[in-house]
Amino acid sequence: MKNISKIIFISLFLFVGTHQVNSAEKVELLKTDWSFKGLLGKFDRGSLQRGYQVYTEVCSSCHSMKYVSYRNLAEEGGPEFTEEQAKAIAANFEVLDGPNSDGEMFNRPAKLSDKFVMPYENVKAAQAANGGAYPPDMSVLAKARSGGVDYIYSVLLGYEDPPAGVILDDGVYYNKYMYGNNIKMSQPLSDGLVEYSDGTVASEEQMAKDVTTFLMWAAEPHLESRHKMGFKAILYLIILTILVYFSMKKIWSRIESEV
């Protein structure tokens, strides 16, 4: 009888603990109007270009995007910079190349075919520069995180003072939407942090939306072509269904019912 009581007590304890954890995780994420959502969703070109600017000026000092090349910036369905603009963007960065004819490695300006330059030489260097934390690569971050773009957008805007009684370690910040509410990245955005070349007001919310849109494109660069193909497939199936229906009606109209 004592063993049964112990089992019941442990089961209730685990249930209550699990319920509390799940409740803590179910924080409703911030919502915004994403242009790429829906069957016919498309990326906002201006937002993508502004998002690249935010990534370059704010995020790229810590976060890599190792699966994205500079040529992708000029491809259809993306930010759609001109080829000359993309070449100029790439030329602002240096990559290690070689060996040359003397067997030595050398630095050269990046080309369209190069991947985005990494902020650190290796993982250990990244951890040493960030207090032991490793900034995640942002190439597919929008698809890798539960909640997707809404989660990233919410985390960027979720910094606030910790609740009463919550004590944070040095170098740790409180974020309402971060898993566990603790994050080692300091608040990255603030009003007017960048100056948009198109005249858009660089509010914290606007920058968060733009860079999140850019990260969504990086994670799913063929989203627009996929949406177009899906729409064509649905249209084809609708037409096919109508044709099959009328063909069936015509074929069976020749048979007289015995009822």
Short mmCIF file of C-alpha atoms in Angstrom, two decimals:
data_model
loop_
_atom_site.label_atom_id
_atom_site.label_comp_id
_atom_site.label_asym_id
_atom_site.label_seq_id
_atom_site.Cartn_x
_atom_site.Cartn_y
_atom_site.Cartn_z
CA MET A 1 0.00 0.00 0.00
CA LYS A 2 2.91 2.34 0.80
CA ASN A 3 4.49 1.59 -2.58
CA ILE A 4 1.24 2.47 -4.34
CA SER A 5 1.04 5.76 -2.43
CA LYS A 6 4.62 6.58 -3.42
CA ILE A 7 3.88 5.84 -7.07
CA ILE A 8 0.78 8.05 -6.99
CA PHE A 9 2.71 10.88 -5.30
CA ILE A 10 5.57 10.71 -7.81
CA SER A 11 3.13 10.61 -10.72
CA LEU A 12 1.31 13.70 -9.44
CA PHE A 13 4.61 15.50 -8.88
CA LEU A 14 5.79 14.77 -12.43
CA PHE A 15 2.41 15.79 -13.87
CA VAL A 16 2.39 19.12 -12.01
CA GLY A 17 6.03 19.80 -12.96
CA THR A 18 5.40 18.99 -16.62
CA HIS A 19 2.27 21.15 -16.61
CA GLN A 20 4.22 24.09 -15.18
CA VAL A 21 7.00 23.71 -17.77
CA ASN A 22 4.50 23.50 -20.63
CA SER A 23 2.68 26.55 -19.29
CA ALA A 24 5.93 28.48 -19.16
CA GLU A 25 6.71 27.55 -22.77
CA LYS A 26 3.27 28.56 -24.08
CA VAL A 27 3.97 32.26 -24.32
CA GLU A 28 2.03 33.69 -27.24
CA LEU A 29 4.49 34.99 -29.81
CA LEU A 30 4.27 38.43 -31.34
CA LYS A 31 2.47 38.57 -34.67
CA THR A 32 3.02 40.82 -37.63
CA ASP A 33 1.91 40.96 -41.25
CA TRP A 34 4.35 38.81 -43.25
CA SER A 35 4.09 39.44 -46.99
CA PHE A 36 5.38 35.94 -47.81
CA LYS A 37 2.64 34.11 -45.95
CA GLY A 38 -0.26 32.47 -47.77
CA LEU A 39 -0.69 30.66 -51.06
CA LEU A 40 0.44 33.60 -53.19
CA GLY A 41 2.82 35.17 -50.67
CA LYS A 42 5.83 37.07 -52.00
CA PHE A 43 8.86 38.66 -50.39
CA ASP A 44 8.92 42.42 -50.04
CA ARG A 45 12.06 43.41 -51.99
CA GLY A 46 12.58 46.56 -49.95
CA SER A 47 12.29 44.63 -46.71
CA LEU A 48 14.78 42.01 -47.94
CA GLN A 49 17.34 44.66 -48.88
CA ARG A 50 16.85 46.47 -45.58
CA GLY A 51 17.08 43.14 -43.76
CA TYR A 52 20.43 42.43 -45.40
CA GLN A 53 21.62 45.84 -44.19
CA VAL A 54 20.55 45.04 -40.61
CA TYR A 55 22.23 41.64 -40.79
CA THR A 56 25.46 43.17 -42.13
CA GLU A 57 25.63 46.11 -39.73
CA VAL A 58 24.27 44.41 -36.60
CA CYS A 59 24.24 40.60 -36.76
CA SER A 60 27.19 39.59 -38.95
CA SER A 61 29.79 40.50 -36.33
CA CYS A 62 28.71 37.39 -34.39
CA HIS A 63 26.41 35.27 -36.58
CA SER A 64 27.52 33.52 -39.75
CA MET A 65 25.43 32.62 -42.82
CA LYS A 66 27.66 29.93 -44.28
CA TYR A 67 25.13 28.55 -46.78
CA VAL A 68 24.48 31.87 -48.56
CA SER A 69 26.66 33.21 -51.39
CA TYR A 70 26.97 36.83 -52.50
CA ARG A 71 25.57 35.86 -55.90
CA ASN A 72 22.31 34.87 -54.21
CA LEU A 73 21.71 38.54 -53.41
CA ALA A 74 21.17 39.22 -57.12
CA GLU A 75 19.06 36.16 -57.92
CA GLU A 76 15.35 36.28 -58.74
CA GLY A 77 13.11 35.75 -55.75
CA GLY A 78 15.59 37.28 -53.30
CA PRO A 79 16.67 40.83 -52.46
CA GLU A 80 17.30 41.24 -56.21
CA PHE A 81 20.19 43.64 -55.99
CA THR A 82 21.64 44.29 -59.43
CA GLU A 83 24.69 42.24 -60.35
CA GLU A 84 26.87 45.33 -60.03
CA GLN A 85 25.47 46.05 -56.58
CA ALA A 86 26.09 42.46 -55.51
CA LYS A 87 29.68 42.63 -56.80
CA ALA A 88 30.21 45.87 -54.87
CA ILE A 89 28.78 44.28 -51.71
CA ALA A 90 31.07 41.26 -52.07
CA ALA A 91 34.13 43.45 -52.69
CA ASN A 92 33.71 44.98 -49.23
CA PHE A 93 34.79 41.68 -47.67
CA GLU A 94 38.06 39.79 -47.79
CA VAL A 95 38.45 36.02 -48.08
CA LEU A 96 41.49 33.82 -47.62
CA ASP A 97 42.57 32.23 -50.89
CA GLY A 98 45.52 30.35 -52.30
CA PRO A 99 48.06 29.06 -52.33
CA ASN A 100 49.63 31.36 -54.91
CA SER A 101 52.60 30.54 -57.12
CA ASP A 102 54.88 30.89 -54.09
CA GLY A 103 52.82 28.44 -52.08
CA GLU A 104 51.46 31.12 -49.78
CA MET A 105 47.90 31.90 -48.77
CA PHE A 106 46.66 35.42 -49.44
CA ASN A 107 43.64 37.66 -48.87
CA ARG A 108 41.57 38.96 -51.75
CA PRO A 109 38.26 40.80 -52.15
CA ALA A 110 35.28 38.44 -52.13
CA LYS A 111 33.58 37.53 -55.41
CA LEU A 112 29.97 36.65 -56.21
CA SER A 113 30.78 32.94 -56.00
CA ASP A 114 32.08 33.20 -52.44
CA LYS A 115 30.01 32.32 -49.39
CA PHE A 116 29.28 35.03 -46.84
CA VAL A 117 32.44 35.73 -44.86
CA MET A 118 32.47 34.05 -41.45
CA PRO A 119 32.87 36.35 -38.40
CA TYR A 120 35.19 33.87 -36.62
CA GLU A 121 37.83 31.44 -37.80
CA ASN A 122 36.37 28.50 -35.85
CA VAL A 123 33.91 27.50 -33.15
CA LYS A 124 36.40 27.91 -30.31
CA ALA A 125 37.17 31.48 -31.37
CA ALA A 126 33.43 32.25 -31.47
CA GLN A 127 32.89 30.81 -27.99
CA ALA A 128 35.89 32.68 -26.58
CA ALA A 129 34.54 35.98 -27.92
CA ASN A 130 31.02 35.38 -26.58
CA GLY A 131 31.59 34.20 -23.04
CA GLY A 132 31.42 30.51 -23.91
CA ALA A 133 28.22 30.77 -25.99
CA TYR A 134 28.30 29.90 -29.69
CA PRO A 135 26.20 32.25 -31.87
CA PRO A 136 24.14 29.99 -34.16
CA ASP A 137 24.51 30.17 -37.92
CA MET A 138 21.61 32.16 -39.37
CA SER A 139 21.36 30.50 -42.80
CA VAL A 140 18.40 28.28 -41.92
CA LEU A 141 17.52 29.68 -38.50
CA ALA A 142 13.99 30.66 -39.57
CA LYS A 143 13.19 27.01 -40.36
CA ALA A 144 15.21 25.47 -37.54
CA ARG A 145 13.43 27.18 -34.65
CA SER A 146 9.98 26.19 -33.47
CA GLY A 147 7.71 29.11 -34.20
CA GLY A 148 9.81 30.14 -37.20
CA VAL A 149 9.76 33.81 -38.13
CA ASP A 150 7.32 34.69 -35.34
CA TYR A 151 9.75 33.28 -32.78
CA ILE A 152 12.77 35.15 -34.16
CA TYR A 153 10.77 38.38 -34.42
CA SER A 154 9.52 37.96 -30.85
CA VAL A 155 12.98 37.21 -29.40
CA LEU A 156 14.42 40.32 -31.05
CA LEU A 157 11.74 42.41 -29.35
CA GLY A 158 11.40 40.39 -26.15
CA TYR A 159 14.09 41.93 -23.95
CA GLU A 160 12.83 43.30 -20.65
CA ASP A 161 13.78 43.57 -16.99
CA PRO A 162 13.58 40.22 -15.17
CA PRO A 163 10.59 39.65 -12.86
CA ALA A 164 11.01 40.17 -9.15
CA GLY A 165 12.96 37.35 -7.57
CA VAL A 166 14.69 36.29 -10.78
CA ILE A 167 18.46 36.62 -10.53
CA LEU A 168 20.53 36.41 -13.70
CA ASP A 169 24.19 35.48 -14.00
CA ASP A 170 26.66 38.01 -15.34
CA GLY A 171 26.37 38.37 -19.11
CA VAL A 172 22.89 36.82 -19.18
CA TYR A 173 19.78 38.80 -20.16
CA TYR A 174 16.07 38.20 -19.63
CA ASN A 175 13.97 37.64 -22.75
CA LYS A 176 10.25 36.95 -22.49
CA TYR A 177 10.14 34.75 -25.59
CA MET A 178 13.46 32.94 -25.37
CA TYR A 179 13.32 29.29 -24.34
CA GLY A 180 14.07 29.37 -20.62
CA ASN A 181 13.90 33.19 -20.70
CA ASN A 182 17.70 33.46 -20.44
CA ILE A 183 19.84 34.62 -23.34
CA LYS A 184 23.52 35.54 -23.56
CA MET A 185 23.07 37.91 -26.48
CA SER A 186 22.56 41.48 -25.38
CA GLN A 187 19.68 43.42 -26.91
CA PRO A 188 20.80 43.83 -30.54
CA LEU A 189 18.31 46.42 -31.79
CA SER A 190 17.37 49.93 -30.78
CA ASP A 191 15.58 52.74 -32.57
CA GLY A 192 17.75 54.45 -35.17
CA LEU A 193 20.56 51.89 -34.90
CA VAL A 194 20.94 51.80 -38.71
CA GLU A 195 20.19 54.41 -41.34
CA TYR A 196 18.11 52.97 -44.16
CA SER A 197 19.11 54.25 -47.60
CA ASP A 198 15.48 54.22 -48.80
CA GLY A 199 14.37 56.62 -46.07
CA THR A 200 12.38 54.07 -44.05
CA VAL A 201 12.29 54.91 -40.35
CA ALA A 202 14.56 52.42 -38.59
CA SER A 203 12.39 51.66 -35.56
CA GLU A 204 13.17 48.61 -33.47
CA GLU A 205 10.05 46.84 -34.78
CA GLN A 206 10.86 47.71 -38.41
CA MET A 207 14.43 46.41 -38.16
CA ALA A 208 13.25 43.21 -36.45
CA LYS A 209 10.71 42.62 -39.21
CA ASP A 210 13.20 43.36 -42.01
CA VAL A 211 16.01 41.15 -40.73
CA THR A 212 13.54 38.33 -39.97
CA THR A 213 12.21 38.57 -43.52
CA PHE A 214 15.79 38.34 -44.79
CA LEU A 215 16.42 35.26 -42.64
CA MET A 216 13.24 33.64 -43.98
CA TRP A 217 14.46 34.16 -47.54
CA ALA A 218 17.89 32.73 -46.65
CA ALA A 219 16.22 29.62 -45.21
CA GLU A 220 13.78 29.23 -48.11
CA PRO A 221 15.16 31.10 -51.16
CA HIS A 222 12.80 29.36 -53.61
CA LEU A 223 9.63 30.17 -51.68
CA GLU A 224 8.13 32.36 -54.42
CA SER A 225 8.74 29.82 -57.20
CA ARG A 226 7.28 27.11 -54.96
CA HIS A 227 4.17 29.22 -54.36
CA LYS A 228 3.80 29.80 -58.12
CA MET A 229 4.17 26.09 -58.86
CA GLY A 230 1.68 25.20 -56.13
CA PHE A 231 -0.87 27.66 -57.52
CA LYS A 232 -0.45 26.24 -61.04
CA ALA A 233 -0.83 22.68 -59.71
CA ILE A 234 -4.06 23.57 -57.87
CA LEU A 235 -5.43 25.34 -60.97
CA TYR A 236 -4.55 22.31 -63.10
CA LEU A 237 -6.27 19.93 -60.69
CA ILE A 238 -9.41 22.09 -60.61
CA ILE A 239 -9.61 22.14 -64.43
CA LEU A 240 -8.90 18.39 -64.59
CA THR A 241 -11.62 17.68 -62.04
CA ILE A 242 -14.16 19.69 -64.04
CA LEU A 243 -13.24 17.89 -67.28
CA VAL A 244 -13.43 14.48 -65.63
CA TYR A 245 -16.80 15.34 -64.10
CA PHE A 246 -18.38 16.39 -67.41
CA SER A 247 -16.79 13.42 -69.21
CA MET A 248 -18.32 11.09 -66.67
CA LYS A 249 -21.73 12.75 -67.07
CA LYS A 250 -21.55 12.35 -70.84
CA ILE A 251 -20.48 8.69 -70.70
CA TRP A 252 -23.10 7.65 -68.17
CA SER A 253 -25.85 9.63 -69.91
CA ARG A 254 -25.94 6.90 -72.58
CA ILE A 255 -27.03 4.31 -70.05
CA GLU A 256 -30.70 4.26 -69.21
CA SER A 257 -31.62 3.71 -65.60
CA GLU A 258 -33.74 0.64 -64.85
CA VAL A 259 -35.29 2.25 -61.78
#
